[in-house]
Tab-separated table of C-alpha atoms in Angstrom:
chain	number	residue	atom	x	y	z
A	1	MET	CA	-104.063	5.493	-5.551
A	2	SER	CA	-105.406	6.075	-9.038
A	3	ARG	CA	-102.823	6.919	-11.650
A	4	SER	CA	-102.327	10.603	-12.339
A	5	THR	CA	-102.004	11.604	-15.960
A	6	ALA	CA	-99.184	13.397	-17.699
A	7	ALA	CA	-101.598	16.255	-18.340
A	8	GLN	CA	-102.386	16.592	-14.624
A	9	LEU	CA	-98.742	16.630	-13.519
A	10	GLY	CA	-96.583	17.657	-16.451
A	11	PHE	CA	-98.507	20.855	-17.127
A	12	ARG	CA	-99.409	21.709	-13.536
A	13	THR	CA	-97.886	24.765	-11.889
A	14	LEU	CA	-95.039	24.165	-9.447
A	15	THR	CA	-94.356	27.066	-7.082
A	16	GLU	CA	-92.000	25.286	-4.679
A	17	GLU	CA	-88.293	26.064	-4.953
A	18	ARG	CA	-85.593	23.872	-3.397
A	19	VAL	CA	-81.959	24.791	-2.784
A	20	GLU	CA	-79.030	22.332	-2.794
A	21	GLU	CA	-81.168	19.375	-1.787
A	22	SER	CA	-79.467	15.988	-1.713
A	23	LEU	CA	-81.553	13.502	-3.701
A	24	PRO	CA	-82.098	9.921	-2.538
A	25	VAL	CA	-80.629	7.580	-5.143
A	26	SER	CA	-81.433	3.955	-5.873
A	27	GLY	CA	-78.800	2.197	-7.930
A	28	THR	CA	-75.294	3.506	-8.587
A	29	VAL	CA	-74.190	6.792	-10.114
A	30	PRO	CA	-70.678	6.313	-11.551
A	31	ALA	CA	-68.015	8.021	-9.453
A	32	TRP	CA	-66.388	9.548	-12.554
A	33	LEU	CA	-69.515	11.605	-13.280
A	34	SER	CA	-68.573	15.030	-11.940
A	35	GLY	CA	-70.278	18.156	-13.234
A	36	THR	CA	-73.637	19.863	-13.515
A	37	LEU	CA	-76.706	19.467	-15.697
A	38	ILE	CA	-78.778	22.659	-15.904
A	39	ARG	CA	-82.175	22.518	-17.580
A	40	ASN	CA	-84.696	25.158	-18.570
A	41	GLY	CA	-88.433	25.088	-19.078
A	42	PRO	CA	-91.790	26.356	-17.863
A	43	GLY	CA	-92.658	26.038	-14.189
A	44	ARG	CA	-95.815	28.086	-13.746
A	45	PHE	CA	-98.856	28.292	-15.990
A	46	ASP	CA	-101.365	30.225	-13.884
A	47	ALA	CA	-99.744	33.491	-12.801
A	48	GLY	CA	-101.556	36.507	-14.204
A	49	GLY	CA	-104.204	34.251	-15.740
A	50	ASP	CA	-103.800	30.947	-17.547
A	51	VAL	CA	-101.438	30.864	-20.501
A	52	ASN	CA	-102.478	29.237	-23.771
A	53	HIS	CA	-99.421	27.205	-24.740
A	54	TRP	CA	-96.801	24.940	-23.212
A	55	PHE	CA	-94.155	27.352	-24.552
A	56	ASP	CA	-95.516	30.202	-22.398
A	57	GLY	CA	-95.100	28.984	-18.800
A	58	LEU	CA	-92.839	31.082	-16.574
A	59	ALA	CA	-89.176	30.083	-16.836
A	60	MET	CA	-87.810	27.855	-14.099
A	61	LEU	CA	-84.230	26.546	-14.047
A	62	ARG	CA	-83.337	23.110	-12.660
A	63	ARG	CA	-79.807	22.207	-11.557
A	64	TYR	CA	-78.458	18.689	-10.981
A	65	SER	CA	-74.907	18.500	-9.598
A	66	PHE	CA	-72.925	15.250	-9.540
A	67	GLU	CA	-70.016	14.397	-7.265
A	68	ASP	CA	-68.784	11.112	-5.773
A	69	GLY	CA	-71.937	9.255	-6.789
A	70	GLU	CA	-74.268	11.784	-5.173
A	71	ILE	CA	-76.740	14.195	-6.778
A	72	GLU	CA	-77.722	17.634	-5.491
A	73	TYR	CA	-80.787	19.476	-6.796
A	74	THR	CA	-81.823	23.147	-6.978
A	75	ASN	CA	-84.760	24.703	-8.816
A	76	ARG	CA	-85.501	28.408	-9.078
A	77	PHE	CA	-87.689	30.708	-11.157
A	78	LEU	CA	-86.068	33.436	-13.217
A	79	ARG	CA	-87.034	36.777	-11.686
A	80	THR	CA	-87.861	38.696	-14.856
A	81	GLU	CA	-90.209	41.421	-15.977
A	82	ALA	CA	-92.559	38.694	-17.232
A	83	HIS	CA	-92.391	36.961	-13.835
A	84	ASP	CA	-93.088	40.189	-11.921
A	85	ARG	CA	-95.982	41.170	-14.185
A	86	ALA	CA	-97.505	37.711	-13.926
A	87	GLU	CA	-97.225	37.816	-10.127
A	88	ALA	CA	-99.062	41.164	-10.262
A	89	GLY	CA	-101.830	39.645	-12.364
A	90	GLU	CA	-100.715	41.062	-15.711
A	91	PRO	CA	-99.781	38.360	-18.245
A	92	THR	CA	-97.305	39.293	-20.957
A	93	ARG	CA	-97.537	38.764	-24.686
A	94	GLN	CA	-95.672	35.526	-25.455
A	95	PHE	CA	-95.570	32.685	-27.999
A	96	ALA	CA	-99.319	31.993	-28.036
A	97	THR	CA	-100.582	34.118	-25.187
A	98	GLY	CA	-101.502	37.777	-25.399
A	99	ALA	CA	-103.230	40.093	-22.994
A	100	SER	CA	-106.378	40.981	-24.918
A	101	GLY	CA	-108.883	43.801	-24.824
A	102	LEU	CA	-108.460	47.319	-23.510
A	103	SER	CA	-105.497	46.494	-21.246
A	104	GLU	CA	-103.387	45.386	-24.213
A	105	LEU	CA	-104.492	48.341	-26.334
A	106	ARG	CA	-103.503	50.730	-23.524
A	107	ARG	CA	-100.053	49.107	-23.394
A	108	TRP	CA	-99.644	49.686	-27.119
A	109	ILE	CA	-100.660	53.331	-26.757
A	110	ARG	CA	-98.265	53.863	-23.854
A	111	ALA	CA	-95.447	52.236	-25.830
A	112	LEU	CA	-96.342	54.120	-29.044
A	113	GLY	CA	-96.424	50.762	-30.817
A	114	PRO	CA	-95.914	47.108	-29.951
A	115	PRO	CA	-94.564	46.716	-26.400
A	116	GLU	CA	-91.185	45.081	-25.860
A	117	PRO	CA	-91.159	41.318	-26.399
A	118	THR	CA	-91.180	38.991	-23.425
A	119	ASP	CA	-88.095	38.301	-21.320
A	120	ASN	CA	-89.550	34.959	-20.196
A	121	ALA	CA	-86.395	33.054	-21.208
A	122	ASN	CA	-87.692	29.509	-20.758
A	123	VAL	CA	-86.321	27.637	-23.817
A	124	HIS	CA	-82.602	26.882	-23.470
A	125	LEU	CA	-79.362	28.138	-21.934
A	126	ALA	CA	-75.786	28.844	-22.959
A	127	ARG	CA	-72.389	29.831	-21.635
A	128	ILE	CA	-71.384	33.103	-23.302
A	129	GLY	CA	-67.901	34.133	-22.261
A	130	ASP	CA	-67.890	33.583	-18.516
A	131	ARG	CA	-71.619	34.263	-18.188
A	132	PHE	CA	-74.494	31.798	-18.053
A	133	VAL	CA	-77.569	32.897	-19.962
A	134	ALA	CA	-81.148	31.613	-20.211
A	135	GLN	CA	-82.431	31.955	-23.762
A	136	THR	CA	-85.715	32.426	-25.553
A	137	GLU	CA	-86.528	33.178	-29.189
A	138	VAL	CA	-86.393	36.940	-28.894
A	139	PRO	CA	-83.185	38.783	-27.961
A	140	ARG	CA	-84.126	39.349	-24.313
A	141	TRP	CA	-81.965	36.777	-22.605
A	142	ILE	CA	-81.398	36.535	-18.858
A	143	GLU	CA	-78.093	36.004	-17.088
A	144	PHE	CA	-78.141	33.772	-14.014
A	145	ASP	CA	-75.717	32.442	-11.424
A	146	PRO	CA	-74.917	28.831	-12.411
A	147	HIS	CA	-74.406	27.737	-8.795
A	148	THR	CA	-77.436	29.290	-7.076
A	149	LEU	CA	-79.606	29.832	-10.196
A	150	GLU	CA	-80.320	33.342	-8.942
A	151	THR	CA	-81.199	35.881	-11.618
A	152	VAL	CA	-78.407	38.363	-12.378
A	153	GLY	CA	-80.138	40.534	-14.971
A	154	GLU	CA	-80.860	40.968	-18.643
A	155	PHE	CA	-78.096	39.991	-21.061
A	156	SER	CA	-77.481	41.694	-24.389
A	157	PHE	CA	-74.702	41.611	-26.953
A	158	GLU	CA	-72.900	44.927	-27.466
A	159	ASP	CA	-71.726	44.275	-31.020
A	160	GLY	CA	-74.021	46.341	-33.219
A	161	VAL	CA	-75.923	43.357	-34.670
A	162	SER	CA	-79.654	44.059	-34.372
A	163	THR	CA	-82.244	41.274	-34.691
A	164	GLN	CA	-85.854	40.924	-33.596
A	165	MET	CA	-85.818	37.132	-33.280
A	166	ALA	CA	-83.019	34.870	-32.072
A	167	THR	CA	-82.300	31.192	-31.930
A	168	ALA	CA	-82.322	29.691	-28.459
A	169	HIS	CA	-80.271	26.801	-29.893
A	170	PHE	CA	-76.582	27.532	-30.109
A	171	VAL	CA	-74.625	24.740	-31.792
A	172	VAL	CA	-71.642	24.369	-29.468
A	173	ASP	CA	-68.634	23.296	-31.536
A	174	ASP	CA	-65.773	22.484	-29.194
A	175	HIS	CA	-63.641	21.374	-32.160
A	176	ARG	CA	-63.560	24.942	-33.448
A	177	GLY	CA	-63.899	26.607	-30.039
A	178	GLU	CA	-67.081	28.502	-30.837
A	179	SER	CA	-70.867	28.435	-30.756
A	180	VAL	CA	-72.934	29.175	-33.856
A	181	GLY	CA	-76.353	30.817	-33.907
A	182	TYR	CA	-78.611	33.039	-35.937
A	183	GLY	CA	-81.019	35.946	-35.592
A	184	LEU	CA	-83.825	37.257	-37.794
A	185	SER	CA	-83.939	40.949	-38.700
A	186	PHE	CA	-87.209	42.285	-40.125
A	187	GLY	CA	-87.195	45.083	-42.689
A	188	ARG	CA	-87.713	45.851	-46.358
A	189	ARG	CA	-85.437	42.899	-46.902
A	190	THR	CA	-85.880	40.497	-43.995
A	191	GLU	CA	-82.647	38.619	-43.323
A	192	TYR	CA	-81.240	35.850	-41.188
A	193	TYR	CA	-77.915	36.818	-39.618
A	194	VAL	CA	-75.732	33.745	-39.073
A	195	TYR	CA	-72.998	34.327	-36.515
A	196	ARG	CA	-70.380	32.725	-34.297
A	197	VAL	CA	-69.516	33.427	-30.663
A	198	PRO	CA	-65.933	32.316	-29.890
A	199	HIS	CA	-65.542	30.451	-26.607
A	200	GLY	CA	-64.507	32.949	-23.939
A	201	SER	CA	-66.060	35.882	-25.825
A	202	ASP	CA	-69.363	37.648	-25.270
A	203	GLN	CA	-69.514	39.160	-28.767
A	204	ARG	CA	-70.933	37.842	-32.030
A	205	GLU	CA	-69.036	37.696	-35.307
A	206	VAL	CA	-71.291	37.667	-38.374
A	207	ILE	CA	-70.606	34.738	-40.714
A	208	GLY	CA	-73.148	35.670	-43.379
A	209	ARG	CA	-76.652	36.831	-44.202
A	210	VAL	CA	-79.537	34.997	-45.851
A	211	THR	CA	-82.501	36.793	-47.394
A	212	ALA	CA	-85.674	35.279	-45.969
A	213	GLU	CA	-88.356	33.894	-48.251
A	214	GLY	CA	-91.196	33.712	-45.738
A	215	PRO	CA	-89.812	34.610	-43.435
A	216	GLY	CA	-90.022	31.162	-41.897
A	217	TYR	CA	-90.073	30.086	-38.277
A	218	VAL	CA	-86.577	28.636	-37.794
A	219	HIS	CA	-86.102	27.054	-34.374
A	220	ASP	CA	-82.692	25.394	-34.812
A	221	ILE	CA	-79.748	25.220	-37.229
A	222	ALA	CA	-77.034	22.696	-38.070
A	223	VAL	CA	-73.254	23.027	-38.397
A	224	THR	CA	-70.487	21.026	-40.071
A	225	PRO	CA	-66.741	21.824	-39.990
A	226	ASN	CA	-67.079	23.958	-43.141
A	227	HIS	CA	-70.756	24.837	-43.429
A	228	VAL	CA	-73.789	26.188	-41.607
A	229	VAL	CA	-77.203	24.851	-42.666
A	230	LEU	CA	-80.276	27.024	-42.127
A	231	LEU	CA	-83.483	25.210	-42.959
A	232	GLU	CA	-86.455	27.501	-43.665
A	233	PRO	CA	-89.762	25.602	-43.393
A	234	PRO	CA	-93.009	26.888	-44.927
A	235	LEU	CA	-94.356	27.941	-41.526
A	236	HIS	CA	-94.312	31.628	-42.357
A	237	ILE	CA	-94.334	34.673	-40.092
A	238	ASP	CA	-96.893	37.344	-41.042
A	239	VAL	CA	-95.273	40.464	-39.616
A	240	LEU	CA	-98.264	42.714	-40.389
A	241	ARG	CA	-100.577	40.445	-38.420
A	242	GLY	CA	-98.248	40.862	-35.464
A	243	LEU	CA	-98.772	44.606	-35.510
A	244	ALA	CA	-102.336	44.211	-34.206
A	245	PRO	CA	-102.910	44.405	-30.438
A	246	TRP	CA	-105.448	41.564	-30.558
A	247	THR	CA	-103.033	39.008	-32.039
A	248	GLU	CA	-102.592	36.094	-29.619
A	249	GLY	CA	-98.831	36.231	-29.311
A	250	PHE	CA	-96.260	35.092	-31.851
A	251	ALA	CA	-98.259	31.977	-32.812
A	252	GLY	CA	-100.987	34.260	-34.136
A	253	MET	CA	-98.518	35.448	-36.785
A	254	LEU	CA	-97.814	31.947	-38.134
A	255	SER	CA	-99.365	30.291	-41.183
A	256	TYR	CA	-98.320	27.110	-42.992
A	257	ASP	CA	-97.973	27.221	-46.784
A	258	ALA	CA	-97.507	23.667	-48.047
A	259	ASP	CA	-97.101	24.928	-51.611
A	260	ALA	CA	-93.949	26.835	-50.692
A	261	GLY	CA	-91.761	23.825	-49.945
A	262	THR	CA	-88.911	23.678	-47.439
A	263	ARG	CA	-85.717	25.555	-48.206
A	264	ILE	CA	-82.257	24.225	-47.296
A	265	VAL	CA	-79.659	26.998	-47.261
A	266	VAL	CA	-76.004	25.936	-46.973
A	267	LEU	CA	-73.461	28.664	-46.146
A	268	ASP	CA	-69.689	28.520	-46.246
A	269	ARG	CA	-68.683	28.808	-42.602
A	270	GLU	CA	-65.691	31.038	-43.348
A	271	THR	CA	-66.896	33.359	-46.123
A	272	GLY	CA	-70.642	33.369	-45.463
A	273	GLU	CA	-71.248	32.625	-49.152
A	274	ILE	CA	-74.391	30.644	-49.935
A	275	VAL	CA	-73.096	27.513	-51.674
A	276	ALA	CA	-76.439	25.698	-52.028
A	277	ASP	CA	-80.065	26.841	-51.736
A	278	PRO	CA	-82.406	24.045	-52.875
A	279	THR	CA	-86.116	23.753	-52.062
A	280	VAL	CA	-87.574	20.328	-51.297
A	281	ASP	CA	-91.040	18.934	-50.607
A	282	PRO	CA	-92.587	20.674	-47.593
A	283	PHE	CA	-92.045	19.520	-44.036
A	284	PHE	CA	-91.614	21.191	-40.657
A	285	VAL	CA	-88.727	20.811	-38.227
A	286	PHE	CA	-88.018	21.978	-34.691
A	287	HIS	CA	-84.720	20.210	-34.020
A	288	HIS	CA	-81.666	19.059	-35.898
A	289	VAL	CA	-79.806	15.965	-34.707
A	290	ASN	CA	-76.353	16.545	-36.187
A	291	ALA	CA	-74.624	17.432	-39.454
A	292	PHE	CA	-71.309	16.520	-41.043
A	293	GLU	CA	-69.527	16.205	-44.379
A	294	ARG	CA	-68.956	13.058	-46.416
A	295	ASP	CA	-67.646	12.629	-49.976
A	296	GLY	CA	-68.155	16.288	-50.810
A	297	THR	CA	-71.766	16.386	-49.596
A	298	VAL	CA	-73.356	17.966	-46.519
A	299	VAL	CA	-75.194	15.320	-44.491
A	300	LEU	CA	-78.023	16.696	-42.371
A	301	ASP	CA	-79.959	14.604	-39.828
A	302	LEU	CA	-83.122	16.112	-38.372
A	303	VAL	CA	-86.536	15.349	-36.888
A	304	ALA	CA	-89.118	16.047	-39.604
A	305	PHE	CA	-92.867	16.507	-39.220
A	306	GLU	CA	-95.263	16.143	-42.149
A	307	ASP	CA	-96.566	19.664	-41.496
A	308	ALA	CA	-96.723	22.232	-38.680
A	309	ASP	CA	-99.707	20.742	-36.819
A	310	ILE	CA	-97.318	19.926	-33.963
A	311	VAL	CA	-97.274	23.633	-32.991
A	312	ASP	CA	-101.033	23.740	-32.307
A	313	ALA	CA	-100.933	20.259	-30.746
A	314	LEU	CA	-98.725	21.651	-27.952
A	315	ALA	CA	-101.327	24.211	-26.890
A	316	LEU	CA	-102.261	23.663	-23.238
A	317	GLU	CA	-105.930	23.052	-24.037
A	318	GLU	CA	-104.910	20.154	-26.273
A	319	LEU	CA	-102.272	18.801	-23.887
A	320	ARG	CA	-104.522	18.958	-20.830
A	321	SER	CA	-107.295	17.074	-22.591
A	322	GLY	CA	-105.229	14.326	-24.192
A	323	GLY	CA	-101.619	14.725	-23.126
A	324	PHE	CA	-99.077	14.008	-25.844
A	325	ALA	CA	-101.331	11.368	-27.439
A	326	GLY	CA	-102.773	13.916	-29.865
A	327	ALA	CA	-99.405	15.276	-30.968
A	328	PRO	CA	-98.035	13.989	-34.288
A	329	ASP	CA	-94.750	12.100	-34.234
A	330	GLY	CA	-91.580	13.439	-35.781
A	331	HIS	CA	-89.220	11.043	-37.543
A	332	LEU	CA	-85.480	11.006	-38.057
A	333	TYR	CA	-84.607	11.838	-41.662
A	334	ARG	CA	-81.254	12.222	-43.354
A	335	TYR	CA	-80.800	14.820	-46.111
A	336	ARG	CA	-77.711	14.841	-48.307
A	337	VAL	CA	-76.998	18.114	-50.093
A	338	ASP	CA	-74.365	18.334	-52.824
A	339	PRO	CA	-73.098	21.946	-52.861
A	340	ARG	CA	-71.612	21.385	-56.338
A	341	THR	CA	-74.937	20.554	-57.981
A	342	GLY	CA	-77.598	21.580	-55.460
A	343	GLU	CA	-79.026	18.072	-55.627
A	344	VAL	CA	-80.729	16.701	-52.494
A	345	ALA	CA	-81.377	13.098	-51.483
A	346	ASP	CA	-83.250	12.003	-48.386
A	347	ASP	CA	-84.193	8.865	-46.513
A	348	ARG	CA	-85.852	7.971	-43.233
A	349	ARG	CA	-83.324	6.657	-40.734
A	350	HIS	CA	-85.612	5.394	-37.962
A	351	PRO	CA	-89.272	4.291	-38.201
A	352	GLY	CA	-90.273	5.309	-34.667
A	353	GLY	CA	-91.298	8.677	-33.291
A	354	ILE	CA	-88.468	10.771	-31.868
A	355	GLU	CA	-87.920	14.289	-30.555
A	356	LEU	CA	-85.460	16.331	-28.484
A	357	PRO	CA	-82.421	14.566	-30.026
A	358	THR	CA	-78.819	14.852	-28.835
A	359	VAL	CA	-75.508	13.301	-29.859
A	360	PRO	CA	-72.317	12.697	-27.847
A	361	PRO	CA	-70.411	16.021	-27.617
A	362	ALA	CA	-67.231	14.644	-29.210
A	363	VAL	CA	-69.017	13.847	-32.493
A	364	ARG	CA	-71.045	17.040	-32.799
A	365	THR	CA	-70.463	18.417	-36.361
A	366	LYS	CA	-68.601	15.174	-37.182
A	367	PRO	CA	-69.568	11.813	-38.693
A	368	TYR	CA	-71.321	9.940	-35.903
A	369	ARG	CA	-73.177	6.747	-35.221
A	370	TYR	CA	-75.422	7.207	-32.199
A	371	ALA	CA	-78.162	9.689	-31.381
A	372	TYR	CA	-80.267	9.762	-28.223
A	373	GLY	CA	-83.774	11.162	-28.013
A	374	GLN	CA	-87.203	11.036	-26.518
A	375	ALA	CA	-89.218	8.153	-28.014
A	376	THR	CA	-92.736	9.442	-28.630
A	377	ASP	CA	-94.855	6.842	-30.388
A	378	ARG	CA	-96.510	4.956	-27.543
A	379	ALA	CA	-99.617	5.912	-25.543
A	380	GLY	CA	-99.249	6.419	-21.793
A	381	ALA	CA	-95.502	7.072	-21.768
A	382	ASN	CA	-92.511	8.661	-23.449
A	383	GLY	CA	-89.453	6.475	-23.717
A	384	LEU	CA	-85.753	6.860	-24.337
A	385	VAL	CA	-84.363	5.822	-27.723
A	386	LYS	CA	-80.805	5.273	-28.908
A	387	VAL	CA	-80.629	5.300	-32.708
A	388	ASP	CA	-77.801	3.793	-34.719
A	389	ALA	CA	-77.907	6.406	-37.484
A	390	GLU	CA	-75.697	4.365	-39.791
A	391	ALA	CA	-77.532	1.054	-39.493
A	392	GLY	CA	-80.997	2.570	-39.052
A	393	THR	CA	-81.669	0.411	-35.978
A	394	ALA	CA	-82.621	1.459	-32.462
A	395	THR	CA	-82.616	0.414	-28.816
A	396	GLU	CA	-85.437	1.697	-26.614
A	397	TRP	CA	-86.272	1.977	-22.911
A	398	TRP	CA	-89.876	2.304	-21.779
A	399	GLU	CA	-91.673	2.204	-18.462
A	400	ASP	CA	-95.452	2.394	-18.323
A	401	GLY	CA	-96.664	5.735	-16.975
A	402	THR	CA	-93.203	7.339	-17.201
A	403	TYR	CA	-92.520	10.360	-19.397
A	404	VAL	CA	-88.860	10.856	-20.285
A	405	GLU	CA	-87.689	14.370	-21.155
A	406	GLU	CA	-84.714	15.488	-23.271
A	407	PRO	CA	-81.715	13.178	-22.695
A	408	ARG	CA	-78.115	14.371	-22.423
A	409	MET	CA	-75.285	11.977	-23.189
A	410	VAL	CA	-72.137	12.454	-21.068
A	411	GLN	CA	-69.049	10.667	-22.331
A	412	ARG	CA	-66.673	9.043	-19.860
A	413	PRO	CA	-63.531	11.237	-19.772
A	414	ASP	CA	-61.124	8.335	-20.344
A	415	GLY	CA	-63.421	6.355	-22.629
A	416	ASP	CA	-62.625	5.308	-26.191
A	417	ALA	CA	-65.998	4.405	-27.697
A	418	GLU	CA	-68.485	7.006	-28.912
A	419	ASP	CA	-71.187	5.579	-26.646
A	420	GLU	CA	-69.062	4.969	-23.548
A	421	GLY	CA	-70.638	6.978	-20.751
A	422	VAL	CA	-74.073	7.709	-19.357
A	423	VAL	CA	-77.325	9.291	-20.489
A	424	LEU	CA	-79.033	11.691	-18.081
A	425	ALA	CA	-82.771	12.262	-18.432
A	426	PRO	CA	-85.426	13.652	-16.097
A	427	ALA	CA	-88.603	11.572	-16.148
A	428	LEU	CA	-92.053	12.122	-14.667
A	429	ASP	CA	-93.460	9.026	-12.961
A	430	THR	CA	-97.243	9.406	-12.949
A	431	ASP	CA	-97.720	6.558	-10.441
A	432	ALA	CA	-95.341	8.051	-7.876
A	433	GLU	CA	-96.410	11.620	-8.802
A	434	ARG	CA	-92.744	12.566	-8.731
A	435	THR	CA	-90.016	13.457	-11.154
A	436	TYR	CA	-86.888	11.298	-11.138
A	437	LEU	CA	-83.513	11.940	-12.677
A	438	LEU	CA	-82.591	8.744	-14.502
A	439	VAL	CA	-79.014	7.655	-15.206
A	440	PHE	CA	-78.621	5.146	-18.050
A	441	ASP	CA	-75.648	3.249	-19.416
A	442	ALA	CA	-75.129	4.945	-22.788
A	443	GLU	CA	-74.132	1.721	-24.560
A	444	THR	CA	-76.967	-0.553	-23.452
A	445	LEU	CA	-79.633	1.870	-22.094
A	446	GLN	CA	-79.640	-0.189	-18.914
A	447	LEU	CA	-80.959	1.944	-16.053
A	448	ARG	CA	-78.096	2.429	-13.581
A	449	ALA	CA	-79.619	4.873	-11.075
A	450	ARG	CA	-82.822	6.675	-10.227
A	451	ALA	CA	-82.742	9.884	-8.129
A	452	ARG	CA	-86.043	10.944	-6.568
A	453	LEU	CA	-86.949	14.637	-6.650
A	454	PRO	CA	-89.094	16.171	-3.895
A	455	HIS	CA	-91.890	17.073	-6.324
A	456	ALA	CA	-93.281	16.622	-9.816
A	457	VAL	CA	-91.564	19.092	-12.140
A	458	PRO	CA	-93.506	20.373	-15.174
A	459	PHE	CA	-92.204	19.128	-18.495
A	460	GLY	CA	-89.200	21.220	-19.562
A	461	PHE	CA	-87.447	21.817	-22.845
A	462	HIS	CA	-83.650	21.876	-23.053
A	463	GLY	CA	-80.490	21.768	-20.983
A	464	ARG	CA	-76.718	21.512	-21.099
A	465	TYR	CA	-74.187	19.509	-19.129
A	466	PHE	CA	-71.121	21.391	-17.853
A	467	PRO	CA	-68.324	19.020	-16.778
A	468	ASP	CA	-66.263	21.821	-15.250
A	469	LEU	CA	-69.037	23.426	-13.214
């Protein structure tokens, strides 16, 4: 059999749904691993007409449950307005996809303005109070049942805070018993609202506000015990351009201004006061790795790109022609911000390409040593990388023709070391034309187990591990 490509499989529609299917496992899953990994991402790219961007496929949840060395798998589409319209042949306006022509103009006229944003919540997920919610970057999130993955309905906060954009990346801080996020509110003075959601609550508490200077496209934030860091890159949002019915989704509103620089805003986590607001040489960032405090400075580790070309490189036309080979690599950088002086120092912590980084839960917001991510700088595969952020060294795992997705590190409950546990990562094997869930030893990156899924799952984005689920 000739090898399939990542473009053929990783961006191909999957319509099949499976429920509580026991996966065949080669190797050994540790008996102490008991819990559930739920992941989110696109599953269908062709309903209602082809979409233009990887970010616009219809949301499909994937659930991996672990008990007594066995793994059970469920996948299910979110049943949303976007899903129903796509099934009826009417695509919705999304990140880089917009229904064009007279049909879109008629929708605008019927809505007396721009129609409601998409509810295709395919980016991430969170536990908010006792509810499980699929998230996207507009405030139309979808509640789902964490056991069956069935759609419950649209979720909204009832706290009086109004935003038009929202982070799909909560920073879950178990040390403080809260999650931290932000939303963007457009107006005469466009502002970022930084807020907390206490564990067990389904309401936001505003920490502070930041006046936008772009506004910029902010995908993720970082948190330390005493600060929140909001990094505003020079990928600016042109709100007026978004008011035209012919604009191709949110991406049509974006423009990169390299002369503007990248802004690093540091807020006091208790008072909301801005304690530092320096601008540095321009770069773009999707994801932060971790942040902490050391010797009076805020230390911020992130994956930096030279510019915002990565956004266009993830368009489906580009991915289907060359896979990830044409996408620029991001690199792990460390920024040190001194709130007393506003001075910033930076250095590159790892020479290789990396994305979708995670750290062990116990060291989130704390000084840490190890980060795990997708290694991206080799043709014909994506690997797994474990970076020693203090030493600047790395251990990598690669397998030709295998594309590893976002890893999640799960610490052993009775372990002492930061890296004692396992790393869970779905991976698409282009030879087998199947997705596998891989279980690695977190210390050595030795592959301990490989669970075979019944199909090839399109490349997803983010997930969370719930040890009590």
